[in-house]
Amino acid sequence: MNGMPAVEAPTQNSFVLLQLGRRRFGLAAGEVTELAPPVRLHAFPHTSPLLTGVIVRRGRIVPVYDVASALDASNTSTHRFYLIARRPIGKSSELCAIPVDGECELASAEVASPDQDHPPYIAGSIAVGDESVDVLNLPALLAFDPASGKSSLQDAEAQS
Amino acid sequence: MAAEHTSRSARERRPETVILFLVANQMFAIAAQSVQEIRSTDSLAGSAVEFDQAEVPKVRHTIERNRKTYYIVNAGAHFGLPVTRPTLVLILRNIRAAVLVDRIERMAEISAVYALPQAFAGDERRWYRGLAYLDDTIIPVIDPAGFLTTAEFQQLDRTARAASQHELETAAQG
């Protein structure tokens, strides 16, 4: 699925397996738009957690998130692709890019409930062969602030 | 090209001339029409006044223009960039602020200013009008009003008034 949209229509149990450092994570296939080649990252000063800059993809400006720092899965400096996903923001949504190491795979599996002490950005886990792969809750992950250890979604929920 | 949430309002499609300047090797664009004057820091050495206050640390000097006090903002400190040795001051139009920058790269025409993606939710929403695409590079386009907030202006004005009052009293006693 490099550089082109997934051909198969994702089902509820379809997951894209992405490599971040030494760890693999799953992401609901319905959230993923494409896997893009490593285009140039444009960085500029800002104060938003996790963001490293923007890339230009298909004529659009797409923010890039260094989720590896939140997941404690140190990214290699030579990440090979950007996983492009759609992130809901308020009532709208926008594309976001996540640097990943290596190719991604598509897997189908049932999601098991996460551990009791799971961080907010883990939605559950799936079994892939002998491996148990954590499934990411993308909105919670992208709203996570590694400095505070909190997600801004949690703050929003607490206030409402 | 556009940010994902593009709508007609998400970008200003109007060609405009910008000044490209550098601070700590980071390039920024600012609308040429929002800059009144560009001076070297050397040429201001006699007219800039040291402004000793701690509330707004990015401001260390003031300058008088048309009987108004302009606060000189260190752009590096404003954007949280590494400390550099600025050589130029951009004196802004319609805002009582001037900005210390390292150097001017050049002037250029940009065809549009694209909205900052909504993912950027911090101070940068105040700092930038949006992003420009120029020579295969994305450059943040400065919002001149973002250099000092209303609260910072009020704080600086209070401090300046207090300092002026103190000077008058000292002179009267002398």
Short mmCIF file of C-alpha atoms in Angstrom, two decimals:
data_model
loop_
_atom_site.label_atom_id
_atom_site.label_comp_id
_atom_site.label_asym_id
_atom_site.label_seq_id
_atom_site.Cartn_x
_atom_site.Cartn_y
_atom_site.Cartn_z
CA MET A 1 0.00 0.00 0.00
CA ASN A 2 2.85 2.33 -0.79
CA GLY A 3 1.81 5.67 -2.23
CA MET A 4 -1.71 4.60 -3.10
CA PRO A 5 -4.98 4.13 -1.29
CA ALA A 6 -5.81 0.69 0.04
CA VAL A 7 -7.54 -1.35 -2.65
CA GLU A 8 -9.57 -3.52 -0.34
CA ALA A 9 -12.40 -1.87 1.51
CA PRO A 10 -11.44 -2.00 5.15
CA THR A 11 -13.72 -3.90 7.48
CA GLN A 12 -14.21 -3.19 11.14
CA ASN A 13 -11.61 -5.84 11.94
CA SER A 14 -9.00 -4.68 9.44
CA PHE A 15 -5.86 -3.13 10.81
CA VAL A 16 -2.78 -1.60 9.32
CA LEU A 17 0.30 -2.84 11.16
CA LEU A 18 2.94 -0.17 11.40
CA GLN A 19 6.50 -0.40 12.66
CA LEU A 20 7.69 2.30 15.05
CA GLY A 21 11.24 1.65 16.17
CA ARG A 22 11.30 -1.92 17.42
CA ARG A 23 7.58 -2.10 18.13
CA ARG A 24 4.60 -2.85 15.95
CA PHE A 25 1.22 -1.25 16.43
CA GLY A 26 -2.14 -1.65 14.76
CA LEU A 27 -4.31 1.13 13.45
CA ALA A 28 -7.88 0.69 12.22
CA ALA A 29 -7.58 0.46 8.45
CA GLY A 30 -10.54 2.78 8.00
CA GLU A 31 -8.50 5.63 9.48
CA VAL A 32 -5.57 5.16 7.11
CA THR A 33 -5.49 6.97 3.80
CA GLU A 34 -2.19 5.89 2.31
CA LEU A 35 1.47 5.14 2.91
CA ALA A 36 3.54 7.94 1.41
CA PRO A 37 7.21 8.04 0.49
CA PRO A 38 9.63 10.01 2.71
CA VAL A 39 9.16 13.48 1.31
CA ARG A 40 10.77 16.58 2.77
CA LEU A 41 9.75 17.63 6.27
CA HIS A 42 9.24 21.36 6.67
CA ALA A 43 9.80 22.44 10.27
CA PHE A 44 9.06 25.80 11.89
CA PRO A 45 8.67 27.02 15.47
CA HIS A 46 5.50 26.05 17.29
CA THR A 47 4.38 24.93 20.75
CA SER A 48 2.06 22.01 19.93
CA PRO A 49 3.13 18.69 21.49
CA LEU A 50 4.18 15.81 19.21
CA LEU A 51 4.19 17.85 16.01
CA THR A 52 7.48 18.03 14.11
CA GLY A 53 6.41 20.02 11.08
CA VAL A 54 4.48 19.52 7.87
CA ILE A 55 4.88 17.68 4.60
CA VAL A 56 3.29 18.45 1.27
CA ARG A 57 1.38 15.47 -0.05
CA ARG A 58 -0.82 15.51 -3.16
CA GLY A 59 -0.85 19.29 -3.02
CA ARG A 60 -1.95 19.44 0.59
CA ILE A 61 -0.15 20.60 3.71
CA VAL A 62 -0.18 17.68 6.16
CA PRO A 63 1.01 17.98 9.78
CA VAL A 64 3.53 15.37 10.92
CA TYR A 65 3.34 13.77 14.37
CA ASP A 66 6.30 12.16 16.10
CA VAL A 67 4.15 9.57 17.86
CA ALA A 68 7.20 7.41 18.60
CA SER A 69 8.10 9.74 21.48
CA ALA A 70 4.63 9.30 23.00
CA LEU A 71 4.76 5.54 22.54
CA ASP A 72 8.27 5.26 23.95
CA ALA A 73 9.22 3.51 20.72
CA SER A 74 12.27 5.47 19.63
CA ASN A 75 12.05 6.03 15.92
CA THR A 76 15.08 5.33 13.78
CA SER A 77 16.46 8.46 12.18
CA THR A 78 16.00 6.87 8.75
CA HIS A 79 12.25 6.30 8.78
CA ARG A 80 11.17 5.22 5.35
CA PHE A 81 7.56 6.21 4.95
CA TYR A 82 4.79 8.45 6.20
CA LEU A 83 1.53 6.81 7.15
CA ILE A 84 -1.21 9.26 6.22
CA ALA A 85 -4.36 9.00 8.32
CA ARG A 86 -7.46 11.05 8.88
CA ARG A 87 -7.79 12.62 12.30
CA PRO A 88 -11.10 13.98 13.60
CA ILE A 89 -10.74 17.48 15.05
CA GLY A 90 -13.91 18.88 16.58
CA LYS A 91 -16.65 18.54 14.00
CA SER A 92 -14.25 18.36 11.08
CA SER A 93 -11.18 16.30 10.31
CA GLU A 94 -7.82 16.68 8.68
CA LEU A 95 -5.07 14.47 7.38
CA CYS A 96 -2.05 13.77 9.53
CA ALA A 97 1.24 12.00 8.82
CA ILE A 98 3.07 9.57 11.08
CA PRO A 99 6.68 8.62 10.26
CA VAL A 100 6.98 4.83 10.25
CA ASP A 101 9.90 2.48 9.85
CA GLY A 102 9.46 0.15 6.93
CA GLU A 103 6.48 -1.17 5.06
CA CYS A 104 3.06 -1.62 6.61
CA GLU A 105 0.94 -4.75 6.53
CA LEU A 106 -2.78 -5.28 6.56
CA ALA A 107 -4.19 -7.74 9.10
CA SER A 108 -7.62 -8.91 10.12
CA ALA A 109 -8.26 -9.83 13.72
CA GLU A 110 -10.66 -9.44 16.63
CA VAL A 111 -9.72 -6.70 19.08
CA ALA A 112 -9.22 -7.82 22.66
CA SER A 113 -9.86 -5.38 25.49
CA PRO A 114 -6.78 -3.54 26.67
CA ASP A 115 -5.07 -4.15 30.02
CA GLN A 116 -6.59 -2.39 33.00
CA ASP A 117 -3.70 0.07 33.27
CA HIS A 118 -3.57 0.82 29.57
CA PRO A 119 -2.64 4.30 28.46
CA PRO A 120 -5.50 6.27 26.87
CA TYR A 121 -4.10 5.88 23.37
CA ILE A 122 -4.27 2.06 23.40
CA ALA A 123 -7.69 0.84 22.25
CA GLY A 124 -6.97 -2.85 22.66
CA SER A 125 -4.79 -5.55 21.19
CA ILE A 126 -4.92 -7.99 18.32
CA ALA A 127 -3.19 -11.31 17.85
CA VAL A 128 -1.00 -11.44 14.76
CA GLY A 129 0.61 -14.86 14.58
CA ASP A 130 2.24 -15.37 17.95
CA GLU A 131 2.48 -11.65 18.56
CA SER A 132 0.11 -9.46 20.52
CA VAL A 133 -0.03 -6.07 18.85
CA ASP A 134 -1.41 -2.99 20.60
CA VAL A 135 -4.09 -1.18 18.61
CA LEU A 136 -3.83 2.59 18.68
CA ASN A 137 -6.63 5.01 19.45
CA LEU A 138 -5.47 7.62 16.98
CA PRO A 139 -7.40 10.68 18.27
CA ALA A 140 -6.22 9.97 21.84
CA LEU A 141 -2.66 9.36 20.70
CA LEU A 142 -2.41 12.56 18.68
CA ALA A 143 -3.89 14.55 21.56
CA PHE A 144 -1.35 13.06 23.97
CA ASP A 145 1.24 15.34 25.54
CA PRO A 146 4.33 13.31 26.54
CA ALA A 147 5.48 16.14 28.83
CA SER A 148 2.37 16.03 30.99
CA GLY A 149 1.52 12.38 30.33
CA LYS A 150 -2.04 13.50 29.59
CA SER A 151 -4.23 13.64 26.53
CA SER A 152 -5.99 16.90 25.76
CA LEU A 153 -9.03 14.71 25.02
CA GLN A 154 -9.03 13.69 28.69
CA ASP A 155 -8.97 17.37 29.69
CA ALA A 156 -11.87 18.09 27.32
CA GLU A 157 -13.86 15.18 28.75
CA ALA A 158 -13.16 16.30 32.31
CA GLN A 159 -14.37 19.81 31.53
CA SER A 160 -17.59 18.68 29.81
CA MET B 1 -2.11 23.23 -2.70
CA ALA B 2 -4.05 23.61 0.51
CA ALA B 3 -4.39 22.48 4.06
CA GLU B 4 -6.75 19.53 4.34
CA HIS B 5 -9.67 21.46 5.74
CA THR B 6 -9.50 23.80 2.80
CA SER B 7 -12.45 25.97 2.10
CA ARG B 8 -12.58 29.34 0.43
CA SER B 9 -11.86 30.92 3.79
CA ALA B 10 -9.01 28.56 4.60
CA ARG B 11 -6.60 30.36 2.34
CA GLU B 12 -6.00 33.90 1.30
CA ARG B 13 -5.56 33.66 -2.47
CA ARG B 14 -4.11 37.04 -3.09
CA PRO B 15 -0.59 37.56 -4.38
CA GLU B 16 1.43 39.67 -2.00
CA THR B 17 4.97 40.81 -1.55
CA VAL B 18 6.73 39.49 1.51
CA ILE B 19 10.08 40.03 3.15
CA LEU B 20 11.86 36.75 3.87
CA PHE B 21 14.02 36.98 6.96
CA LEU B 22 16.07 34.60 9.04
CA VAL B 23 16.27 34.01 12.76
CA ALA B 24 18.58 31.22 13.95
CA ASN B 25 18.58 29.80 10.41
CA GLN B 26 14.78 29.57 10.39
CA MET B 27 13.13 31.46 7.56
CA PHE B 28 9.98 33.49 8.06
CA ALA B 29 7.89 35.67 5.77
CA ILE B 30 6.24 38.93 6.71
CA ALA B 31 4.06 41.08 4.46
CA ALA B 32 6.20 43.91 3.13
CA GLN B 33 3.36 46.36 3.71
CA SER B 34 3.38 45.62 7.43
CA VAL B 35 7.00 46.76 7.78
CA GLN B 36 7.57 50.49 8.04
CA GLU B 37 11.32 50.58 8.20
CA ILE B 38 14.35 48.29 8.32
CA ARG B 39 17.38 49.46 10.26
CA SER B 40 20.63 47.89 11.28
CA THR B 41 21.09 47.36 14.99
CA ASP B 42 24.29 49.45 14.76
CA SER B 43 22.37 52.43 13.40
CA LEU B 44 19.94 52.22 16.32
CA ALA B 45 22.64 52.05 18.94
CA GLY B 46 22.17 55.73 19.82
CA SER B 47 18.40 55.82 19.77
CA ALA B 48 17.35 52.49 21.32
CA VAL B 49 16.79 52.72 25.05
CA GLU B 50 17.45 49.84 27.38
CA PHE B 51 14.21 48.73 29.00
CA ASP B 52 14.85 46.90 32.22
CA GLN B 53 11.85 44.70 33.01
CA ALA B 54 11.29 41.02 33.60
CA GLU B 55 7.60 40.57 32.82
CA VAL B 56 8.08 40.29 29.04
CA PRO B 57 11.63 38.97 28.70
CA LYS B 58 11.66 39.04 24.90
CA VAL B 59 11.60 42.87 25.09
CA ARG B 60 14.85 44.45 26.30
CA HIS B 61 14.83 47.77 24.43
CA THR B 62 12.48 50.48 23.22
CA ILE B 63 12.75 53.06 20.48
CA GLU B 64 10.89 56.32 19.95
CA ARG B 65 9.14 56.88 16.62
CA ASN B 66 6.66 59.71 15.94
CA ARG B 67 6.41 60.38 19.68
CA LYS B 68 5.43 56.79 20.30
CA THR B 69 7.34 54.14 22.18
CA TYR B 70 7.99 51.03 20.11
CA TYR B 71 8.88 47.86 21.98
CA ILE B 72 11.71 45.91 20.37
CA VAL B 73 10.94 42.19 20.39
CA ASN B 74 13.75 39.66 20.05
CA ALA B 75 12.30 37.31 17.43
CA GLY B 76 14.51 34.43 18.59
CA ALA B 77 13.16 34.69 22.13
CA HIS B 78 9.61 35.13 20.81
CA PHE B 79 9.76 31.91 18.78
CA GLY B 80 11.84 29.98 21.32
CA LEU B 81 14.80 29.70 18.95
CA PRO B 82 18.47 29.49 19.95
CA VAL B 83 20.15 32.75 20.94
CA THR B 84 21.73 34.59 18.01
CA ARG B 85 23.21 37.98 17.31
CA PRO B 86 20.55 39.97 15.47
CA THR B 87 21.81 42.56 13.01
CA LEU B 88 18.56 44.11 11.80
CA VAL B 89 15.44 45.67 13.27
CA LEU B 90 12.12 45.55 11.42
CA ILE B 91 10.01 48.46 12.62
CA LEU B 92 6.39 47.46 12.11
CA ARG B 93 3.62 49.58 10.64
CA ASN B 94 0.46 50.25 12.67
CA ILE B 95 1.80 48.30 15.65
CA ARG B 96 4.05 49.76 18.33
CA ALA B 97 6.58 46.99 17.98
CA ALA B 98 9.86 46.38 16.22
CA VAL B 99 11.51 43.02 15.72
CA LEU B 100 15.15 41.97 16.00
CA VAL B 101 16.11 39.51 13.26
CA ASP B 102 19.38 38.01 12.05
CA ARG B 103 19.21 39.00 8.41
CA ILE B 104 16.96 39.62 5.43
CA GLU B 105 17.11 36.88 2.82
CA ARG B 106 15.22 38.68 0.06
CA MET B 107 11.82 39.94 -0.98
CA ALA B 108 9.47 37.62 -2.84
CA GLU B 109 5.92 37.38 -4.11
CA ILE B 110 3.75 34.63 -2.72
CA SER B 111 0.58 33.58 -4.47
CA ALA B 112 -1.41 32.56 -1.40
CA VAL B 113 -1.31 32.09 2.35
CA TYR B 114 -2.59 28.65 3.37
CA ALA B 115 -4.29 28.08 6.69
CA LEU B 116 -2.22 26.53 9.42
CA PRO B 117 -3.45 22.93 9.89
CA GLN B 118 -5.78 22.68 12.88
CA ALA B 119 -3.35 20.27 14.49
CA PHE B 120 -1.25 23.31 15.36
CA ALA B 121 -3.14 24.53 18.38
CA GLY B 122 -0.56 26.41 20.45
CA ASP B 123 0.91 29.90 20.39
CA GLU B 124 1.69 29.44 16.69
CA ARG B 125 -1.95 30.18 15.88
CA ARG B 126 -1.27 33.70 17.16
CA TRP B 127 2.21 33.94 15.64
CA TYR B 128 1.32 33.05 12.06
CA ARG B 129 -1.28 34.11 9.51
CA GLY B 130 -0.64 30.82 7.80
CA LEU B 131 1.89 29.09 5.59
CA ALA B 132 3.30 30.00 2.21
CA TYR B 133 4.76 27.68 -0.40
CA LEU B 134 7.77 29.21 -2.07
CA ASP B 135 10.54 27.48 -4.05
CA ASP B 136 9.51 24.04 -2.75
CA THR B 137 9.69 25.28 0.82
CA ILE B 138 6.93 25.86 3.34
CA ILE B 139 7.48 29.15 5.14
CA PRO B 140 5.43 30.45 8.06
CA VAL B 141 3.86 33.83 7.33
CA ILE B 142 4.06 36.08 10.36
CA ASP B 143 1.07 37.83 11.88
CA PRO B 144 2.65 41.12 13.01
CA ALA B 145 -0.01 41.49 15.71
CA GLY B 146 1.23 38.24 17.24
CA PHE B 147 4.55 39.59 18.44
CA LEU B 148 2.98 41.16 21.52
CA THR B 149 -0.42 40.36 22.99
CA THR B 150 -2.72 43.08 24.28
CA ALA B 151 -1.87 41.97 27.82
CA GLU B 152 1.85 42.23 27.07
CA PHE B 153 1.41 45.72 25.60
CA GLN B 154 -0.52 46.78 28.71
CA GLN B 155 2.15 45.33 30.98
CA LEU B 156 4.95 47.02 29.04
CA ASP B 157 3.08 50.35 28.98
CA ARG B 158 2.57 50.17 32.77
CA THR B 159 6.26 49.46 33.31
CA ALA B 160 7.28 52.24 30.93
CA ARG B 161 4.99 54.74 32.68
CA ALA B 162 6.34 53.73 36.08
CA ALA B 163 9.92 54.10 34.86
CA SER B 164 9.14 57.51 33.36
CA GLN B 165 7.49 58.65 36.58
CA HIS B 166 10.49 57.47 38.58
CA GLU B 167 12.84 59.41 36.28
CA LEU B 168 10.77 62.58 36.71
CA GLU B 169 10.76 62.25 40.49
CA THR B 170 14.50 61.61 40.54
CA ALA B 171 15.10 64.66 38.33
CA ALA B 172 12.86 66.81 40.55
CA GLN B 173 14.72 65.74 43.66
CA GLY B 174 18.05 66.42 41.98
#
